[in-house]
PDB file of N, CA, C and O in Angstrom:
ATOM      1  N   GLY A   1       0.278   1.277 -28.870  1.00 64.00           N
ATOM      2  CA  GLY A   1       0.357   2.013 -27.627  1.00 64.00           C
ATOM      3  C   GLY A   1       0.162   1.107 -26.431  1.00 64.00           C
ATOM      4  O   GLY A   1      -0.036  -0.087 -26.557  1.00 64.00           O
ATOM      5  N   VAL A   2       0.164   1.702 -25.302  1.00 64.00           N
ATOM      6  CA  VAL A   2      -0.014   0.981 -24.039  1.00 64.00           C
ATOM      7  C   VAL A   2      -1.471   0.573 -23.902  1.00 64.00           C
ATOM      8  O   VAL A   2      -2.370   1.388 -24.049  1.00 64.00           O
ATOM      9  N   LYS A   3      -1.701  -0.697 -23.654  1.00 68.00           N
ATOM     10  CA  LYS A   3      -3.060  -1.221 -23.496  1.00 68.00           C
ATOM     11  C   LYS A   3      -3.506  -1.244 -22.041  1.00 68.00           C
ATOM     12  O   LYS A   3      -4.673  -1.120 -21.742  1.00 68.00           O
ATOM     13  N   SER A   4      -2.552  -1.447 -21.130  1.00 72.00           N
ATOM     14  CA  SER A   4      -2.889  -1.474 -19.710  1.00 72.00           C
ATOM     15  C   SER A   4      -1.656  -1.118 -18.890  1.00 72.00           C
ATOM     16  O   SER A   4      -0.533  -1.181 -19.382  1.00 72.00           O
ATOM     17  N   SER A   5      -1.903  -0.732 -17.666  1.00 79.00           N
ATOM     18  CA  SER A   5      -0.799  -0.420 -16.761  1.00 79.00           C
ATOM     19  C   SER A   5      -1.168  -0.903 -15.370  1.00 79.00           C
ATOM     20  O   SER A   5      -2.343  -1.056 -15.037  1.00 79.00           O
ATOM     21  N   TYR A   6      -0.149  -1.154 -14.584  1.00 86.00           N
ATOM     22  CA  TYR A   6      -0.321  -1.632 -13.222  1.00 86.00           C
ATOM     23  C   TYR A   6       0.658  -0.890 -12.340  1.00 86.00           C
ATOM     24  O   TYR A   6       1.665  -0.364 -12.812  1.00 86.00           O
ATOM     25  N   LEU A   7       0.358  -0.857 -11.054  1.00 91.00           N
ATOM     26  CA  LEU A   7       1.333  -0.343 -10.107  1.00 91.00           C
ATOM     27  C   LEU A   7       1.186  -1.119  -8.821  1.00 91.00           C
ATOM     28  O   LEU A   7       0.199  -1.804  -8.595  1.00 91.00           O
ATOM     29  N   GLU A   8       2.208  -1.012  -8.009  1.00 94.00           N
ATOM     30  CA  GLU A   8       2.153  -1.668  -6.706  1.00 94.00           C
ATOM     31  C   GLU A   8       2.608  -0.674  -5.657  1.00 94.00           C
ATOM     32  O   GLU A   8       3.394   0.229  -5.935  1.00 94.00           O
ATOM     33  N   VAL A   9       2.075  -0.848  -4.467  1.00 95.00           N
ATOM     34  CA  VAL A   9       2.361   0.078  -3.379  1.00 95.00           C
ATOM     35  C   VAL A   9       2.360  -0.709  -2.071  1.00 95.00           C
ATOM     36  O   VAL A   9       1.626  -1.685  -1.926  1.00 95.00           O
ATOM     37  N   ARG A  10       3.219  -0.287  -1.154  1.00 94.00           N
ATOM     38  CA  ARG A  10       3.234  -0.940   0.158  1.00 94.00           C
ATOM     39  C   ARG A  10       1.871  -0.801   0.826  1.00 94.00           C
ATOM     40  O   ARG A  10       1.249   0.250   0.759  1.00 94.00           O
ATOM     41  N   GLN A  11       1.435  -1.838   1.495  1.00 95.00           N
ATOM     42  CA  GLN A  11       0.119  -1.805   2.130  1.00 95.00           C
ATOM     43  C   GLN A  11       0.021  -0.740   3.212  1.00 95.00           C
ATOM     44  O   GLN A  11      -1.074  -0.278   3.530  1.00 95.00           O
ATOM     45  N   THR A  12       1.144  -0.309   3.762  1.00 94.00           N
ATOM     46  CA  THR A  12       1.119   0.713   4.807  1.00 94.00           C
ATOM     47  C   THR A  12       1.175   2.133   4.244  1.00 94.00           C
ATOM     48  O   THR A  12       1.056   3.095   4.993  1.00 94.00           O
ATOM     49  N   ASN A  13       1.330   2.283   2.940  1.00 93.00           N
ATOM     50  CA  ASN A  13       1.404   3.611   2.330  1.00 93.00           C
ATOM     51  C   ASN A  13      -0.011   4.097   2.017  1.00 93.00           C
ATOM     52  O   ASN A  13      -0.436   4.185   0.873  1.00 93.00           O
ATOM     53  N   THR A  14      -0.742   4.449   3.070  1.00 93.00           N
ATOM     54  CA  THR A  14      -2.150   4.804   2.920  1.00 93.00           C
ATOM     55  C   THR A  14      -2.354   6.103   2.145  1.00 93.00           C
ATOM     56  O   THR A  14      -3.369   6.258   1.473  1.00 93.00           O
ATOM     57  N   VAL A  15      -1.408   7.023   2.218  1.00 92.00           N
ATOM     58  CA  VAL A  15      -1.533   8.274   1.465  1.00 92.00           C
ATOM     59  C   VAL A  15      -1.504   7.971  -0.037  1.00 92.00           C
ATOM     60  O   VAL A  15      -2.342   8.459  -0.796  1.00 92.00           O
ATOM     61  N   ALA A  16      -0.553   7.156  -0.464  1.00 92.00           N
ATOM     62  CA  ALA A  16      -0.459   6.799  -1.881  1.00 92.00           C
ATOM     63  C   ALA A  16      -1.682   5.995  -2.325  1.00 92.00           C
ATOM     64  O   ALA A  16      -2.230   6.244  -3.404  1.00 92.00           O
ATOM     65  N   ILE A  17      -2.124   5.062  -1.501  1.00 92.00           N
ATOM     66  CA  ILE A  17      -3.290   4.247  -1.848  1.00 92.00           C
ATOM     67  C   ILE A  17      -4.508   5.137  -2.050  1.00 92.00           C
ATOM     68  O   ILE A  17      -5.245   5.001  -3.028  1.00 92.00           O
ATOM     69  N   SER A  18      -4.716   6.078  -1.157  1.00 90.00           N
ATOM     70  CA  SER A  18      -5.842   7.011  -1.268  1.00 90.00           C
ATOM     71  C   SER A  18      -5.748   7.831  -2.552  1.00 90.00           C
ATOM     72  O   SER A  18      -6.742   8.023  -3.259  1.00 90.00           O
ATOM     73  N   MET A  19      -4.553   8.313  -2.879  1.00 88.00           N
ATOM     74  CA  MET A  19      -4.359   9.104  -4.085  1.00 88.00           C
ATOM     75  C   MET A  19      -4.670   8.262  -5.323  1.00 88.00           C
ATOM     76  O   MET A  19      -5.393   8.706  -6.211  1.00 88.00           O
ATOM     77  N   TYR A  20      -4.150   7.034  -5.369  1.00 89.00           N
ATOM     78  CA  TYR A  20      -4.389   6.181  -6.529  1.00 89.00           C
ATOM     79  C   TYR A  20      -5.871   5.846  -6.677  1.00 89.00           C
ATOM     80  O   TYR A  20      -6.403   5.805  -7.788  1.00 89.00           O
ATOM     81  N   GLU A  21      -6.561   5.619  -5.558  1.00 88.00           N
ATOM     82  CA  GLU A  21      -7.989   5.332  -5.624  1.00 88.00           C
ATOM     83  C   GLU A  21      -8.755   6.536  -6.178  1.00 88.00           C
ATOM     84  O   GLU A  21      -9.687   6.379  -6.959  1.00 88.00           O
ATOM     85  N   LYS A  22      -8.362   7.734  -5.779  1.00 86.00           N
ATOM     86  CA  LYS A  22      -9.011   8.940  -6.312  1.00 86.00           C
ATOM     87  C   LYS A  22      -8.754   9.094  -7.805  1.00 86.00           C
ATOM     88  O   LYS A  22      -9.550   9.701  -8.511  1.00 86.00           O
ATOM     89  N   LEU A  23      -7.649   8.551  -8.279  1.00 85.00           N
ATOM     90  CA  LEU A  23      -7.329   8.597  -9.706  1.00 85.00           C
ATOM     91  C   LEU A  23      -8.005   7.476 -10.484  1.00 85.00           C
ATOM     92  O   LEU A  23      -7.848   7.377 -11.690  1.00 85.00           O
ATOM     93  N   GLY A  24      -8.728   6.613  -9.782  1.00 85.00           N
ATOM     94  CA  GLY A  24      -9.470   5.564 -10.463  1.00 85.00           C
ATOM     95  C   GLY A  24      -8.809   4.203 -10.486  1.00 85.00           C
ATOM     96  O   GLY A  24      -9.240   3.319 -11.215  1.00 85.00           O
ATOM     97  N   PHE A  25      -7.760   4.014  -9.688  1.00 89.00           N
ATOM     98  CA  PHE A  25      -7.127   2.699  -9.614  1.00 89.00           C
ATOM     99  C   PHE A  25      -7.917   1.819  -8.656  1.00 89.00           C
ATOM    100  O   PHE A  25      -8.460   2.293  -7.661  1.00 89.00           O
ATOM    101  N   ILE A  26      -7.966   0.539  -8.966  1.00 89.00           N
ATOM    102  CA  ILE A  26      -8.633  -0.429  -8.093  1.00 89.00           C
ATOM    103  C   ILE A  26      -7.669  -1.563  -7.783  1.00 89.00           C
ATOM    104  O   ILE A  26      -6.794  -1.893  -8.571  1.00 89.00           O
ATOM    105  N   GLU A  27      -7.839  -2.134  -6.584  1.00 90.00           N
ATOM    106  CA  GLU A  27      -6.976  -3.244  -6.174  1.00 90.00           C
ATOM    107  C   GLU A  27      -7.369  -4.495  -6.946  1.00 90.00           C
ATOM    108  O   GLU A  27      -8.543  -4.863  -6.995  1.00 90.00           O
ATOM    109  N   ILE A  28      -6.360  -5.124  -7.529  1.00 89.00           N
ATOM    110  CA  ILE A  28      -6.623  -6.366  -8.271  1.00 89.00           C
ATOM    111  C   ILE A  28      -5.871  -7.553  -7.678  1.00 89.00           C
ATOM    112  O   ILE A  28      -6.030  -8.675  -8.141  1.00 89.00           O
ATOM    113  N   GLY A  29      -5.044  -7.293  -6.670  1.00 91.00           N
ATOM    114  CA  GLY A  29      -4.319  -8.397  -6.058  1.00 91.00           C
ATOM    115  C   GLY A  29      -3.299  -7.917  -5.047  1.00 91.00           C
ATOM    116  O   GLY A  29      -3.160  -6.724  -4.800  1.00 91.00           O
ATOM    117  N   ARG A  30      -2.616  -8.870  -4.461  1.00 94.00           N
ATOM    118  CA  ARG A  30      -1.565  -8.587  -3.487  1.00 94.00           C
ATOM    119  C   ARG A  30      -0.384  -9.500  -3.748  1.00 94.00           C
ATOM    120  O   ARG A  30      -0.547 -10.634  -4.186  1.00 94.00           O
ATOM    121  N   ARG A  31       0.776  -8.981  -3.432  1.00 95.00           N
ATOM    122  CA  ARG A  31       1.994  -9.791  -3.457  1.00 95.00           C
ATOM    123  C   ARG A  31       2.438  -9.926  -2.005  1.00 95.00           C
ATOM    124  O   ARG A  31       2.954  -8.987  -1.414  1.00 95.00           O
ATOM    125  N   VAL A  32       2.201 -11.088  -1.458  1.00 96.00           N
ATOM    126  CA  VAL A  32       2.459 -11.341  -0.045  1.00 96.00           C
ATOM    127  C   VAL A  32       3.954 -11.270   0.243  1.00 96.00           C
ATOM    128  O   VAL A  32       4.770 -11.837  -0.491  1.00 96.00           O
ATOM    129  N   ASP A  33       4.288 -10.560   1.302  1.00 96.00           N
ATOM    130  CA  ASP A  33       5.682 -10.421   1.769  1.00 96.00           C
ATOM    131  C   ASP A  33       6.615  -9.900   0.663  1.00 96.00           C
ATOM    132  O   ASP A  33       7.774 -10.287   0.577  1.00 96.00           O
ATOM    133  N   TYR A  34       6.129  -9.021  -0.168  1.00 95.00           N
ATOM    134  CA  TYR A  34       6.879  -8.534  -1.330  1.00 95.00           C
ATOM    135  C   TYR A  34       8.019  -7.599  -0.939  1.00 95.00           C
ATOM    136  O   TYR A  34       9.105  -7.688  -1.474  1.00 95.00           O
ATOM    137  N   TYR A  35       7.749  -6.691  -0.013  1.00 95.00           N
ATOM    138  CA  TYR A  35       8.754  -5.715   0.392  1.00 95.00           C
ATOM    139  C   TYR A  35       9.428  -6.131   1.691  1.00 95.00           C
ATOM    140  O   TYR A  35       8.783  -6.646   2.600  1.00 95.00           O
ATOM    141  N   GLY A  36      10.721  -5.872   1.794  1.00 94.00           N
ATOM    142  CA  GLY A  36      11.441  -6.047   3.040  1.00 94.00           C
ATOM    143  C   GLY A  36      11.560  -4.708   3.751  1.00 94.00           C
ATOM    144  O   GLY A  36      11.529  -3.655   3.119  1.00 94.00           O
ATOM    145  N   THR A  37      11.658  -4.757   5.054  1.00 90.00           N
ATOM    146  CA  THR A  37      11.848  -3.538   5.841  1.00 90.00           C
ATOM    147  C   THR A  37      13.236  -3.561   6.471  1.00 90.00           C
ATOM    148  O   THR A  37      13.906  -4.590   6.491  1.00 90.00           O
ATOM    149  N   LYS A  38      13.649  -2.433   6.996  1.00 92.00           N
ATOM    150  CA  LYS A  38      14.965  -2.352   7.643  1.00 92.00           C
ATOM    151  C   LYS A  38      15.083  -3.292   8.825  1.00 92.00           C
ATOM    152  O   LYS A  38      16.159  -3.780   9.140  1.00 92.00           O
ATOM    153  N   SER A  39      13.947  -3.561   9.488  1.00 95.00           N
ATOM    154  CA  SER A  39      13.967  -4.441  10.653  1.00 95.00           C
ATOM    155  C   SER A  39      13.993  -5.920  10.271  1.00 95.00           C
ATOM    156  O   SER A  39      14.108  -6.777  11.134  1.00 95.00           O
ATOM    157  N   GLY A  40      13.847  -6.194   8.967  1.00 95.00           N
ATOM    158  CA  GLY A  40      13.835  -7.586   8.528  1.00 95.00           C
ATOM    159  C   GLY A  40      12.433  -8.143   8.348  1.00 95.00           C
ATOM    160  O   GLY A  40      12.271  -9.273   7.882  1.00 95.00           O
ATOM    161  N   ALA A  41      11.425  -7.372   8.739  1.00 95.00           N
ATOM    162  CA  ALA A  41      10.036  -7.817   8.554  1.00 95.00           C
ATOM    163  C   ALA A  41       9.680  -7.761   7.073  1.00 95.00           C
ATOM    164  O   ALA A  41      10.409  -7.185   6.266  1.00 95.00           O
ATOM    165  N   ARG A  42       8.571  -8.342   6.715  1.00 97.00           N
ATOM    166  CA  ARG A  42       8.092  -8.339   5.335  1.00 97.00           C
ATOM    167  C   ARG A  42       6.752  -7.606   5.273  1.00 97.00           C
ATOM    168  O   ARG A  42       6.016  -7.568   6.257  1.00 97.00           O
ATOM    169  N   GLU A  43       6.457  -7.064   4.118  1.00 96.00           N
ATOM    170  CA  GLU A  43       5.230  -6.289   3.944  1.00 96.00           C
ATOM    171  C   GLU A  43       4.630  -6.598   2.574  1.00 96.00           C
ATOM    172  O   GLU A  43       5.352  -6.719   1.584  1.00 96.00           O
ATOM    173  N   ASP A  44       3.311  -6.722   2.530  1.00 96.00           N
ATOM    174  CA  ASP A  44       2.630  -7.005   1.276  1.00 96.00           C
ATOM    175  C   ASP A  44       2.661  -5.797   0.341  1.00 96.00           C
ATOM    176  O   ASP A  44       2.701  -4.652   0.775  1.00 96.00           O
ATOM    177  N   ALA A  45       2.605  -6.080  -0.948  1.00 95.00           N
ATOM    178  CA  ALA A  45       2.412  -5.052  -1.968  1.00 95.00           C
ATOM    179  C   ALA A  45       0.978  -5.173  -2.464  1.00 95.00           C
ATOM    180  O   ALA A  45       0.491  -6.280  -2.734  1.00 95.00           O
ATOM    181  N   ILE A  46       0.288  -4.056  -2.561  1.00 95.00           N
ATOM    182  CA  ILE A  46      -1.035  -4.031  -3.160  1.00 95.00           C
ATOM    183  C   ILE A  46      -0.849  -3.720  -4.645  1.00 95.00           C
ATOM    184  O   ILE A  46      -0.176  -2.762  -4.997  1.00 95.00           O
ATOM    185  N   VAL A  47      -1.429  -4.549  -5.496  1.00 93.00           N
ATOM    186  CA  VAL A  47      -1.338  -4.361  -6.945  1.00 93.00           C
ATOM    187  C   VAL A  47      -2.603  -3.648  -7.399  1.00 93.00           C
ATOM    188  O   VAL A  47      -3.719  -4.088  -7.093  1.00 93.00           O
ATOM    189  N   LEU A  48      -2.418  -2.537  -8.102  1.00 92.00           N
ATOM    190  CA  LEU A  48      -3.538  -1.721  -8.552  1.00 92.00           C
ATOM    191  C   LEU A  48      -3.526  -1.594 -10.065  1.00 92.00           C
ATOM    192  O   LEU A  48      -2.472  -1.633 -10.699  1.00 92.00           O
ATOM    193  N   GLU A  49      -4.706  -1.439 -10.616  1.00 90.00           N
ATOM    194  CA  GLU A  49      -4.864  -1.245 -12.046  1.00 90.00           C
ATOM    195  C   GLU A  49      -5.878  -0.124 -12.245  1.00 90.00           C
ATOM    196  O   GLU A  49      -6.847  -0.029 -11.499  1.00 90.00           O
ATOM    197  N   PRO A  50      -5.660   0.731 -13.241  1.00 85.00           N
ATOM    198  CA  PRO A  50      -6.641   1.792 -13.471  1.00 85.00           C
ATOM    199  C   PRO A  50      -7.983   1.215 -13.890  1.00 85.00           C
ATOM    200  O   PRO A  50      -8.029   0.263 -14.667  1.00 85.00           O
ATOM    201  N   TYR A  51      -9.038   1.792 -13.364  1.00 76.00           N
ATOM    202  CA  TYR A  51     -10.384   1.350 -13.744  1.00 76.00           C
ATOM    203  C   TYR A  51     -10.577   1.476 -15.253  1.00 76.00           C
ATOM    204  O   TYR A  51     -11.317   0.718 -15.850  1.00 76.00           O
ATOM    205  N   GLU A  52      -9.844   2.403 -15.876  1.00 68.00           N
ATOM    206  CA  GLU A  52      -9.952   2.601 -17.311  1.00 68.00           C
ATOM    207  C   GLU A  52      -9.584   1.352 -18.097  1.00 68.00           C
ATOM    208  O   GLU A  52      -9.973   1.213 -19.247  1.00 68.00           O
ATOM    209  N   ASN A  53      -8.823   0.450 -17.505  1.00 59.00           N
ATOM    210  CA  ASN A  53      -8.495  -0.804 -18.185  1.00 59.00           C
ATOM    211  C   ASN A  53      -9.746  -1.657 -18.386  1.00 59.00           C
ATOM    212  O   ASN A  53      -9.778  -2.525 -19.239  1.00 59.00           O
ATOM    213  N   PHE A  54     -10.766  -1.390 -17.581  1.00 54.00           N
ATOM    214  CA  PHE A  54     -11.995  -2.169 -17.665  1.00 54.00           C
ATOM    215  C   PHE A  54     -13.056  -1.482 -18.516  1.00 54.00           C
ATOM    216  O   PHE A  54     -13.938  -2.111 -19.032  1.00 54.00           O
ATOM    217  N   VAL A  55     -12.965  -0.149 -18.615  1.00 52.00           N
ATOM    218  CA  VAL A  55     -13.872   0.614 -19.477  1.00 52.00           C
ATOM    219  C   VAL A  55     -13.009   1.497 -20.358  1.00 52.00           C
ATOM    220  O   VAL A  55     -12.059   2.113 -19.891  1.00 52.00           O
ATOM    221  N   GLU A  56     -13.281   1.561 -21.595  1.00 52.00           N
ATOM    222  CA  GLU A  56     -12.455   2.294 -22.544  1.00 52.00           C
ATOM    223  C   GLU A  56     -12.664   3.808 -22.399  1.00 52.00           C
ATOM    224  O   GLU A  56     -13.607   4.369 -22.939  1.00 52.00           O
ATOM    225  N   THR A  57     -11.792   4.456 -21.637  1.00 54.00           N
ATOM    226  CA  THR A  57     -11.807   5.905 -21.489  1.00 54.00           C
ATOM    227  C   THR A  57     -10.374   6.389 -21.516  1.00 54.00           C
ATOM    228  O   THR A  57      -9.436   5.613 -21.498  1.00 54.00           O
ATOM    229  N   THR A  58     -10.202   7.684 -21.495  1.00 55.00           N
ATOM    230  CA  THR A  58      -8.868   8.259 -21.515  1.00 55.00           C
ATOM    231  C   THR A  58      -8.312   8.321 -20.100  1.00 55.00           C
ATOM    232  O   THR A  58      -8.971   8.855 -19.208  1.00 55.00           O
ATOM    233  N   PRO A  59      -7.115   7.775 -19.853  1.00 58.00           N
ATOM    234  CA  PRO A  59      -6.521   7.845 -18.514  1.00 58.00           C
ATOM    235  C   PRO A  59      -6.116   9.271 -18.174  1.00 58.00           C
ATOM    236  O   PRO A  59      -5.977  10.111 -19.063  1.00 58.00           O
ATOM    237  N   PRO A  60      -5.939   9.585 -16.894  1.00 60.00           N
ATOM    238  CA  PRO A  60      -5.547  10.930 -16.510  1.00 60.00           C
ATOM    239  C   PRO A  60      -4.176  11.301 -17.070  1.00 60.00           C
ATOM    240  O   PRO A  60      -3.320  10.444 -17.265  1.00 60.00           O
ATOM    241  N   SER A  61      -3.998  12.572 -17.334  1.00 66.00           N
ATOM    242  CA  SER A  61      -2.720  13.042 -17.857  1.00 66.00           C
ATOM    243  C   SER A  61      -1.688  13.093 -16.740  1.00 66.00           C
ATOM    244  O   SER A  61      -2.021  13.090 -15.553  1.00 66.00           O
ATOM    245  N   TRP A  62      -0.418  13.173 -17.124  1.00 65.00           N
ATOM    246  CA  TRP A  62       0.654  13.298 -16.127  1.00 65.00           C
ATOM    247  C   TRP A  62       0.499  14.576 -15.334  1.00 65.00           C
ATOM    248  O   TRP A  62       0.786  14.610 -14.145  1.00 65.00           O
ATOM    249  N   LEU A  63       0.019  15.644 -15.967  1.00 66.00           N
ATOM    250  CA  LEU A  63      -0.167  16.902 -15.246  1.00 66.00           C
ATOM    251  C   LEU A  63      -1.225  16.756 -14.163  1.00 66.00           C
ATOM    252  O   LEU A  63      -1.035  17.211 -13.038  1.00 66.00           O
ATOM    253  N   SER A  64      -2.329  16.092 -14.465  1.00 68.00           N
ATOM    254  CA  SER A  64      -3.358  15.904 -13.451  1.00 68.00           C
ATOM    255  C   SER A  64      -2.855  15.013 -12.319  1.00 68.00           C
ATOM    256  O   SER A  64      -3.196  15.220 -11.157  1.00 68.00           O
ATOM    257  N   LEU A  65      -2.015  14.014 -12.639  1.00 70.00           N
ATOM    258  CA  LEU A  65      -1.420  13.178 -11.589  1.00 70.00           C
ATOM    259  C   LEU A  65      -0.509  14.005 -10.691  1.00 70.00           C
ATOM    260  O   LEU A  65      -0.536  13.866  -9.465  1.00 70.00           O
ATOM    261  N   LEU A  66       0.287  14.880 -11.297  1.00 70.00           N
ATOM    262  CA  LEU A  66       1.190  15.728 -10.519  1.00 70.00           C
ATOM    263  C   LEU A  66       0.406  16.676  -9.618  1.00 70.00           C
ATOM    264  O   LEU A  66       0.733  16.844  -8.448  1.00 70.00           O
ATOM    265  N   ILE A  67      -0.628  17.274 -10.133  1.00 67.00           N
ATOM    266  CA  ILE A  67      -1.444  18.202  -9.337  1.00 67.00           C
ATOM    267  C   ILE A  67      -2.061  17.476  -8.153  1.00 67.00           C
ATOM    268  O   ILE A  67      -2.034  17.965  -7.028  1.00 67.00           O
ATOM    269  N   LEU A  68      -2.606  16.303  -8.397  1.00 68.00           N
ATOM    270  CA  LEU A  68      -3.209  15.545  -7.302  1.00 68.00           C
ATOM    271  C   LEU A  68      -2.165  15.163  -6.265  1.00 68.00           C
ATOM    272  O   LEU A  68      -2.395  15.264  -5.066  1.00 68.00           O
ATOM    273  N   PHE A  69      -0.979  14.759  -6.718  1.00 69.00           N
ATOM    274  CA  PHE A  69       0.095  14.400  -5.801  1.00 69.00           C
ATOM    275  C   PHE A  69       0.486  15.600  -4.943  1.00 69.00           C
ATOM    276  O   PHE A  69       0.675  15.481  -3.738  1.00 69.00           O
ATOM    277  N   LEU A  70       0.609  16.766  -5.557  1.00 70.00           N
ATOM    278  CA  LEU A  70       1.026  17.968  -4.819  1.00 70.00           C
ATOM    279  C   LEU A  70      -0.003  18.382  -3.776  1.00 70.00           C
ATOM    280  O   LEU A  70       0.337  18.995  -2.773  1.00 70.00           O
ATOM    281  N   GLU A  71      -1.269  18.040  -3.998  1.00 66.00           N
ATOM    282  CA  GLU A  71      -2.301  18.343  -3.005  1.00 66.00           C
ATOM    283  C   GLU A  71      -2.070  17.577  -1.708  1.00 66.00           C
ATOM    284  O   GLU A  71      -2.524  17.991  -0.646  1.00 66.00           O
ATOM    285  N   TYR A  72      -1.357  16.459  -1.773  1.00 62.00           N
ATOM    286  CA  TYR A  72      -1.092  15.648  -0.582  1.00 62.00           C
ATOM    287  C   TYR A  72       0.110  16.122   0.205  1.00 62.00           C
ATOM    288  O   TYR A  72       0.361  15.683   1.310  1.00 62.00           O
ATOM    289  N   LEU A  73       0.903  17.018  -0.348  1.00 58.00           N
ATOM    290  CA  LEU A  73       2.100  17.506   0.340  1.00 58.00           C
ATOM    291  C   LEU A  73       1.769  18.509   1.407  1.00 58.00           C
ATOM    292  O   LEU A  73       0.824  19.143   1.478  1.00 58.00           O
TER     293      LEU A  73
END
């Protein structure tokens, strides 16, 4: 099975960052100038990993992720 998972999010996507933190993800790094913008500027990606990767517990289900996401709409 899957031993670990990672995700990345634009540094300006504060809504997504907040949601992921509530789900137990922690920042483990950044990818500098990873994303391009329409204006030609560059933006960092924040790399997150679930805290569960550090302690052996059950990760949240897809249903709980969907419910939490819908609360932000």
